XYZ file of N, CA and C in Angstrom:
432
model
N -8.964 -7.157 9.623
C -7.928 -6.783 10.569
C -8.119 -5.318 10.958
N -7.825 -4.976 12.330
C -8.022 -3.927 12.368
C -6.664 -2.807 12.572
N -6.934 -1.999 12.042
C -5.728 -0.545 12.271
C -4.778 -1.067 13.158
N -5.385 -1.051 14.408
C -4.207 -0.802 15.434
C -3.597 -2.095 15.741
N -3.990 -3.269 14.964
C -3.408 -5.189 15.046
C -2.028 -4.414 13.989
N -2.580 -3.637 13.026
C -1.365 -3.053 12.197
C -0.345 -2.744 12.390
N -0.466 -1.751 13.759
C 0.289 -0.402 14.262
C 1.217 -1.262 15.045
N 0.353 -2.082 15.903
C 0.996 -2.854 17.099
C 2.325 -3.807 16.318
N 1.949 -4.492 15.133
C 2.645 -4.754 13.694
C 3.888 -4.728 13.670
N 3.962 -3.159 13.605
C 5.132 -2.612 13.311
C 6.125 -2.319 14.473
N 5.017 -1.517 15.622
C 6.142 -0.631 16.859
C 7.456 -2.238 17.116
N 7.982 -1.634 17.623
C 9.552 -2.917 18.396
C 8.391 -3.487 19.804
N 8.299 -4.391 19.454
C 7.795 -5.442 20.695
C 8.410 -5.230 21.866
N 7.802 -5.070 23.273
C 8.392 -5.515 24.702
C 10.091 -6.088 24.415
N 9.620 -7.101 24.092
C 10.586 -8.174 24.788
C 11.617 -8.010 23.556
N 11.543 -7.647 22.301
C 12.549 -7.302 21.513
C 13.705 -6.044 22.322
N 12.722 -4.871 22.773
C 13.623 -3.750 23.683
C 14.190 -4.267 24.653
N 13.968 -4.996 25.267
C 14.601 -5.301 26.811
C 15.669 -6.857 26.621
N 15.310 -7.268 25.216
C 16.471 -8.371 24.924
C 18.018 -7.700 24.341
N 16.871 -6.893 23.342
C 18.429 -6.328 22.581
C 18.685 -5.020 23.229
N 19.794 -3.885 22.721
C 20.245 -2.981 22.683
C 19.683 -1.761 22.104
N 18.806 -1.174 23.230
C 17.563 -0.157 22.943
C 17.897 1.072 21.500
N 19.905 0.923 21.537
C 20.280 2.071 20.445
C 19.526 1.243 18.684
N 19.133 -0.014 18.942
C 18.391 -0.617 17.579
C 17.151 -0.489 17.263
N 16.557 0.374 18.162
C 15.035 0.489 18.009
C 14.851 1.013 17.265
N 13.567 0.569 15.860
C 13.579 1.219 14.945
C 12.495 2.337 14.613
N 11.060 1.537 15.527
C 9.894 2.506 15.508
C 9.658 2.817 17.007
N 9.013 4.163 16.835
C 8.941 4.575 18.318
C 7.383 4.838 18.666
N 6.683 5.145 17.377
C 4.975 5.214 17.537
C 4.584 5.334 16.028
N 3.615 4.758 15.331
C 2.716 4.201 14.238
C 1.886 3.965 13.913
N 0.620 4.711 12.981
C -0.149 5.282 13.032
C -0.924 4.552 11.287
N -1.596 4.314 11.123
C -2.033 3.291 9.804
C -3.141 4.478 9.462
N -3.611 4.227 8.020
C -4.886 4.267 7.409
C -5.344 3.694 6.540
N -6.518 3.490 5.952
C -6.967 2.938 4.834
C -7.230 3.634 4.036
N -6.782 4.046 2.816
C -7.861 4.866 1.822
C -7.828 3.771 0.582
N -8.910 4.297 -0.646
C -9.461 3.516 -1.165
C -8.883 4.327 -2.686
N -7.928 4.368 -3.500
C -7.191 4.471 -4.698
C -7.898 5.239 -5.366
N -7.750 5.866 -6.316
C -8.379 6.332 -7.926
C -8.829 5.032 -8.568
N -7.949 4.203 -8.392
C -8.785 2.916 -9.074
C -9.612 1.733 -8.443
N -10.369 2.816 -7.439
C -10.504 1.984 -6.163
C -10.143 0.679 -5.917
N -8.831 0.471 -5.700
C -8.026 -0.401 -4.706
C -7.701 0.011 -3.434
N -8.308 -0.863 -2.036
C -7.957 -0.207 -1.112
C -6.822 -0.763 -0.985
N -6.149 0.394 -0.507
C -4.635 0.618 0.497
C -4.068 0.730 1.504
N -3.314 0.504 2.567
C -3.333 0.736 3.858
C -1.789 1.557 4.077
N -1.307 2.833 4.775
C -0.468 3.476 4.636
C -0.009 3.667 5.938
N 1.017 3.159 6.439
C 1.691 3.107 7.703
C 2.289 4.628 7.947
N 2.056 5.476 8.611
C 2.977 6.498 8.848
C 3.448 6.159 10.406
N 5.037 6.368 10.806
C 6.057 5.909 11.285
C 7.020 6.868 11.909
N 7.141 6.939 13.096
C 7.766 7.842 13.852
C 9.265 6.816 14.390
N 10.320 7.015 13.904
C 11.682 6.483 13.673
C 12.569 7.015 14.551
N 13.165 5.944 15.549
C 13.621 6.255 16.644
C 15.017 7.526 16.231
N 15.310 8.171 16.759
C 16.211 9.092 16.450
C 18.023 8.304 15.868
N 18.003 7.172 15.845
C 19.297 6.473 15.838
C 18.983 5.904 14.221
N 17.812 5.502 14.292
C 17.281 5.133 12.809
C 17.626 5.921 12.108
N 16.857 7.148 12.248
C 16.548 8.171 11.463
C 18.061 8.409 10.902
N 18.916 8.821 12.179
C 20.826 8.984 11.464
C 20.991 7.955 10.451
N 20.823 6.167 11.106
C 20.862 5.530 10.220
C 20.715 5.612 8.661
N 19.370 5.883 8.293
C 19.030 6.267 7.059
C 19.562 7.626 6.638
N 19.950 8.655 7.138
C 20.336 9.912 6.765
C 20.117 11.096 7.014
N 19.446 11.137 7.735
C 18.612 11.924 8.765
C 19.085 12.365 9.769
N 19.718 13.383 9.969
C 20.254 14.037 11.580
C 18.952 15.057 11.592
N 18.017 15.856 11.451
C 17.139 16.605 12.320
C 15.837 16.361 10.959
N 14.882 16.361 11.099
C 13.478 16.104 10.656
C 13.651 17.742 9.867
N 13.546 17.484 8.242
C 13.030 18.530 7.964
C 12.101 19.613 7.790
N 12.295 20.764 7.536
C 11.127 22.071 8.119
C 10.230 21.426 6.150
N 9.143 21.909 6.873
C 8.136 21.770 5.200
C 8.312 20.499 5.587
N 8.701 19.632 5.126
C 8.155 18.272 5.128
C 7.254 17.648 6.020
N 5.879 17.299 5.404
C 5.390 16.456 6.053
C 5.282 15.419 5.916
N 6.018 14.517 5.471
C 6.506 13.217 5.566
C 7.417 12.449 4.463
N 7.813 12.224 4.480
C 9.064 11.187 4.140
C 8.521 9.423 3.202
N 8.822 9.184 2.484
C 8.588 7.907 2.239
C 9.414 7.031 1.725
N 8.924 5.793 2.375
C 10.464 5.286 2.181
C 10.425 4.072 0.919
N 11.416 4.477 0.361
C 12.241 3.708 -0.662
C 12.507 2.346 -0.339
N 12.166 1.531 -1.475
C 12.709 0.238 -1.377
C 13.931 0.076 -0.737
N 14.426 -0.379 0.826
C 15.790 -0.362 1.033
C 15.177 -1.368 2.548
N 16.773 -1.825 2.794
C 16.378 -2.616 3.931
C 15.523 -2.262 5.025
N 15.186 -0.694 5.538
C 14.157 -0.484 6.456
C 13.057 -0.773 5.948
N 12.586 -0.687 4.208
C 11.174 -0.957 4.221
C 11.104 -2.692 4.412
N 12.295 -3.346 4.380
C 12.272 -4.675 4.794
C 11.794 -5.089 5.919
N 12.577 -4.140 6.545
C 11.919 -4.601 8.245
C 10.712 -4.700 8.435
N 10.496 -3.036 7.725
C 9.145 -2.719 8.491
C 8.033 -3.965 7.482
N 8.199 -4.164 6.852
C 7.376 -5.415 6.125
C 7.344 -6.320 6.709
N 8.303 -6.880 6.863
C 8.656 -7.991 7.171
C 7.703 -8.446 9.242
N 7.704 -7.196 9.495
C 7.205 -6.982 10.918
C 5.792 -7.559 11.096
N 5.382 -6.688 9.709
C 3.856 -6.953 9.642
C 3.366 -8.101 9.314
N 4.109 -8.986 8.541
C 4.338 -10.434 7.188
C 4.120 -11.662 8.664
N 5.073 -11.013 9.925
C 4.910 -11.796 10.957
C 3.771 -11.796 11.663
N 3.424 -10.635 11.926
C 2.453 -10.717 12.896
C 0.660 -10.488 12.314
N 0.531 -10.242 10.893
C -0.876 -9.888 10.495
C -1.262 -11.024 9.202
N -1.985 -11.379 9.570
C -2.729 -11.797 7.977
C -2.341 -11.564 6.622
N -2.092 -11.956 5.945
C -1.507 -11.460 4.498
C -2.575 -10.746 3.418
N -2.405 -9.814 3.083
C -2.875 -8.859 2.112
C -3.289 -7.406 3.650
N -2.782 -7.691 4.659
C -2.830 -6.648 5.454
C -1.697 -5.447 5.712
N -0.596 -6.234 5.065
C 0.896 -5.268 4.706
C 0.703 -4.031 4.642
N 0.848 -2.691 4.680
C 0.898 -1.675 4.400
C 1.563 -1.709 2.817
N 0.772 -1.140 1.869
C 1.518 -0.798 0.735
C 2.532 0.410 0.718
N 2.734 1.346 1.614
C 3.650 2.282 2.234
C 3.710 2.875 2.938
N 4.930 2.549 3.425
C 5.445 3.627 4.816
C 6.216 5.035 4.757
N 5.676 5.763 5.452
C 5.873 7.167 5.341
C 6.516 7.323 6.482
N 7.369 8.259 6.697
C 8.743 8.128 8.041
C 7.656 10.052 8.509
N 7.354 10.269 9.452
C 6.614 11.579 9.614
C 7.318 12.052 11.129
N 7.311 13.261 11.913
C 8.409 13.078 12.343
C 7.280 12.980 14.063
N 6.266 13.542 14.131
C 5.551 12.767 15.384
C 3.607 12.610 14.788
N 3.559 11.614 15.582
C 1.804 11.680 15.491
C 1.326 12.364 15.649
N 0.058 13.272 14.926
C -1.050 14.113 14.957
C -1.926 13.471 16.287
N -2.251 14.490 17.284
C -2.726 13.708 17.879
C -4.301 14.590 18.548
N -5.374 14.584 18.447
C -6.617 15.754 18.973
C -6.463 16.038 20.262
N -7.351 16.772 20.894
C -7.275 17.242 22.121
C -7.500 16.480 23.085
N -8.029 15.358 22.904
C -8.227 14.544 23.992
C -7.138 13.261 23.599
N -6.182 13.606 22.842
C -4.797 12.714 22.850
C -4.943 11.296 22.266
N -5.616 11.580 21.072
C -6.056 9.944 20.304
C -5.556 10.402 18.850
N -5.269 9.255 18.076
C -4.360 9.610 17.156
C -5.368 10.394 16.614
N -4.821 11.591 15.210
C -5.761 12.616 14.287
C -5.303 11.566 13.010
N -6.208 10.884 13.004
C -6.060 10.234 11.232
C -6.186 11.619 10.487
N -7.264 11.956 10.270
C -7.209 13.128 9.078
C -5.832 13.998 9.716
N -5.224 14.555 10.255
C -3.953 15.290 10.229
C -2.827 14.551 9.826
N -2.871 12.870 9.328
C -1.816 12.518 8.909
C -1.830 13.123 7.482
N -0.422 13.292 7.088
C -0.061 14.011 5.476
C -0.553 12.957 4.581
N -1.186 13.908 3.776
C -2.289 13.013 2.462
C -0.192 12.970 1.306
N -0.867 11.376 0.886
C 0.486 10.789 0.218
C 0.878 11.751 -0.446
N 0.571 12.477 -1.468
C 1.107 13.243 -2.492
C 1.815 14.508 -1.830
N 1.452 14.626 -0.572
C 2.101 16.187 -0.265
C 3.683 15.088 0.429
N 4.029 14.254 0.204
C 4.882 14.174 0.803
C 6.083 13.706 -0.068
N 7.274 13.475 0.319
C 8.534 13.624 -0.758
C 9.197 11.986 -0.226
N 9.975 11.695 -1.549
C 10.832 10.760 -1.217
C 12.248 10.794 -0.155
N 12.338 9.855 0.376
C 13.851 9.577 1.024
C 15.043 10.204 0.181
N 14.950 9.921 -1.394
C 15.853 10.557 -2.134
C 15.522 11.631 -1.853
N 14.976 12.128 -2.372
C 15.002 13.741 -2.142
C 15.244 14.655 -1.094
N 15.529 14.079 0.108
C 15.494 14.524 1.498
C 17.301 14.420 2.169
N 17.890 13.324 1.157
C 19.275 12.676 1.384
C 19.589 12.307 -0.015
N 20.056 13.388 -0.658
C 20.815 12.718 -1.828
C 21.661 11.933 -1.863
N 21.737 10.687 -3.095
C 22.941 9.725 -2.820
C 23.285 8.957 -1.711
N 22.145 9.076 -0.826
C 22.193 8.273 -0.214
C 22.001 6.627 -0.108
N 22.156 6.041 -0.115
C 22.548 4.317 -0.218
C 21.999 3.460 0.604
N 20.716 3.646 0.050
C 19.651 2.743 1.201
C 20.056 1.209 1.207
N 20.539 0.438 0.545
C 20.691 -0.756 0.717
C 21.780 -1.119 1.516
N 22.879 -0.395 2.375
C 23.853 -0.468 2.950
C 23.775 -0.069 4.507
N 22.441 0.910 4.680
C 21.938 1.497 6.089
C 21.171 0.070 6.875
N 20.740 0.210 8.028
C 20.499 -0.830 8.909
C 20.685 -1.909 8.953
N 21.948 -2.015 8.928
C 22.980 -2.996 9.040
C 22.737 -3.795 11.009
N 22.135 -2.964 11.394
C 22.540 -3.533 13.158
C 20.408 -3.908 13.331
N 19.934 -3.410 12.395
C 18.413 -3.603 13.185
C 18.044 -4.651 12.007
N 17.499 -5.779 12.834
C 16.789 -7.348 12.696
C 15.345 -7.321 13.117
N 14.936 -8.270 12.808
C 13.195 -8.453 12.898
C 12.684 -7.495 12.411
């Protein structure tokens, strides 16, 4: 499978935006990689640009400074966003995690910068970004 069968995966489909109520959109642009583990297991890592209504959703009113990316916690958005991919890709093609980042790296001639996406470890949990916050109770209005 390739990257962008991934990416395409995840973003909100055509006909999902123009059926429902555009304030439910959950991804706005999505960006995959593969790397290959310490124990070499390869992995595939969705990083995820979250429509600004989401983002409140989960806890988020402005993208924090220093952070380069966000990851998200077992909670109903990583449902979705699973669940997106479960539909539309091959199985064992899932992203093992999604990282919420706040826009795509992109080079000078405007194609995504894989290497400028944040390497996993520099990046922080959802807890840590929104204390006490209560992921299993947020996206209550976004389906598929």
């Amino acid at each position: 499978v390739e990257l962008g069968e991934i990416e395409h995966s995840i973003l909100d489909s055509l006909d999902f935006t123009l059926t429902e109520n555009p304030i439910h959109l959950v991804t706005a642009c999505v960006a995959t990689i593969s790397i290959v583990d310490v124990d070499d297991t390869k992995k595939i890592i969705a990083y995820c640009v979250l429509s600004k209504k989401c983002l409140e959703e989960v806890g988020i009113k402005t993208f924090p400074e220093n952070v380069k990316g966000i990851i998200c916690p077992p909670s109903p958005l990583l449902v979705v966003l699973r669940a997106r991919c479960m539909e539309r890709v091959r199985k064992g093609t899932t992203p093992s995690t999604f990282v919420i980042i706040e826009r795509i790296p992109l080079t000078r001639t405007g194609k995504i910068s894989r290497q400028a996406l944040p390497v996993i470890e520099n990046c922080v949990s959802l807890h840590d970004i929104v204390p006490g916050v209560d992921t299993s109770t947020h996206l209550s209005n976004y389906g598929r």
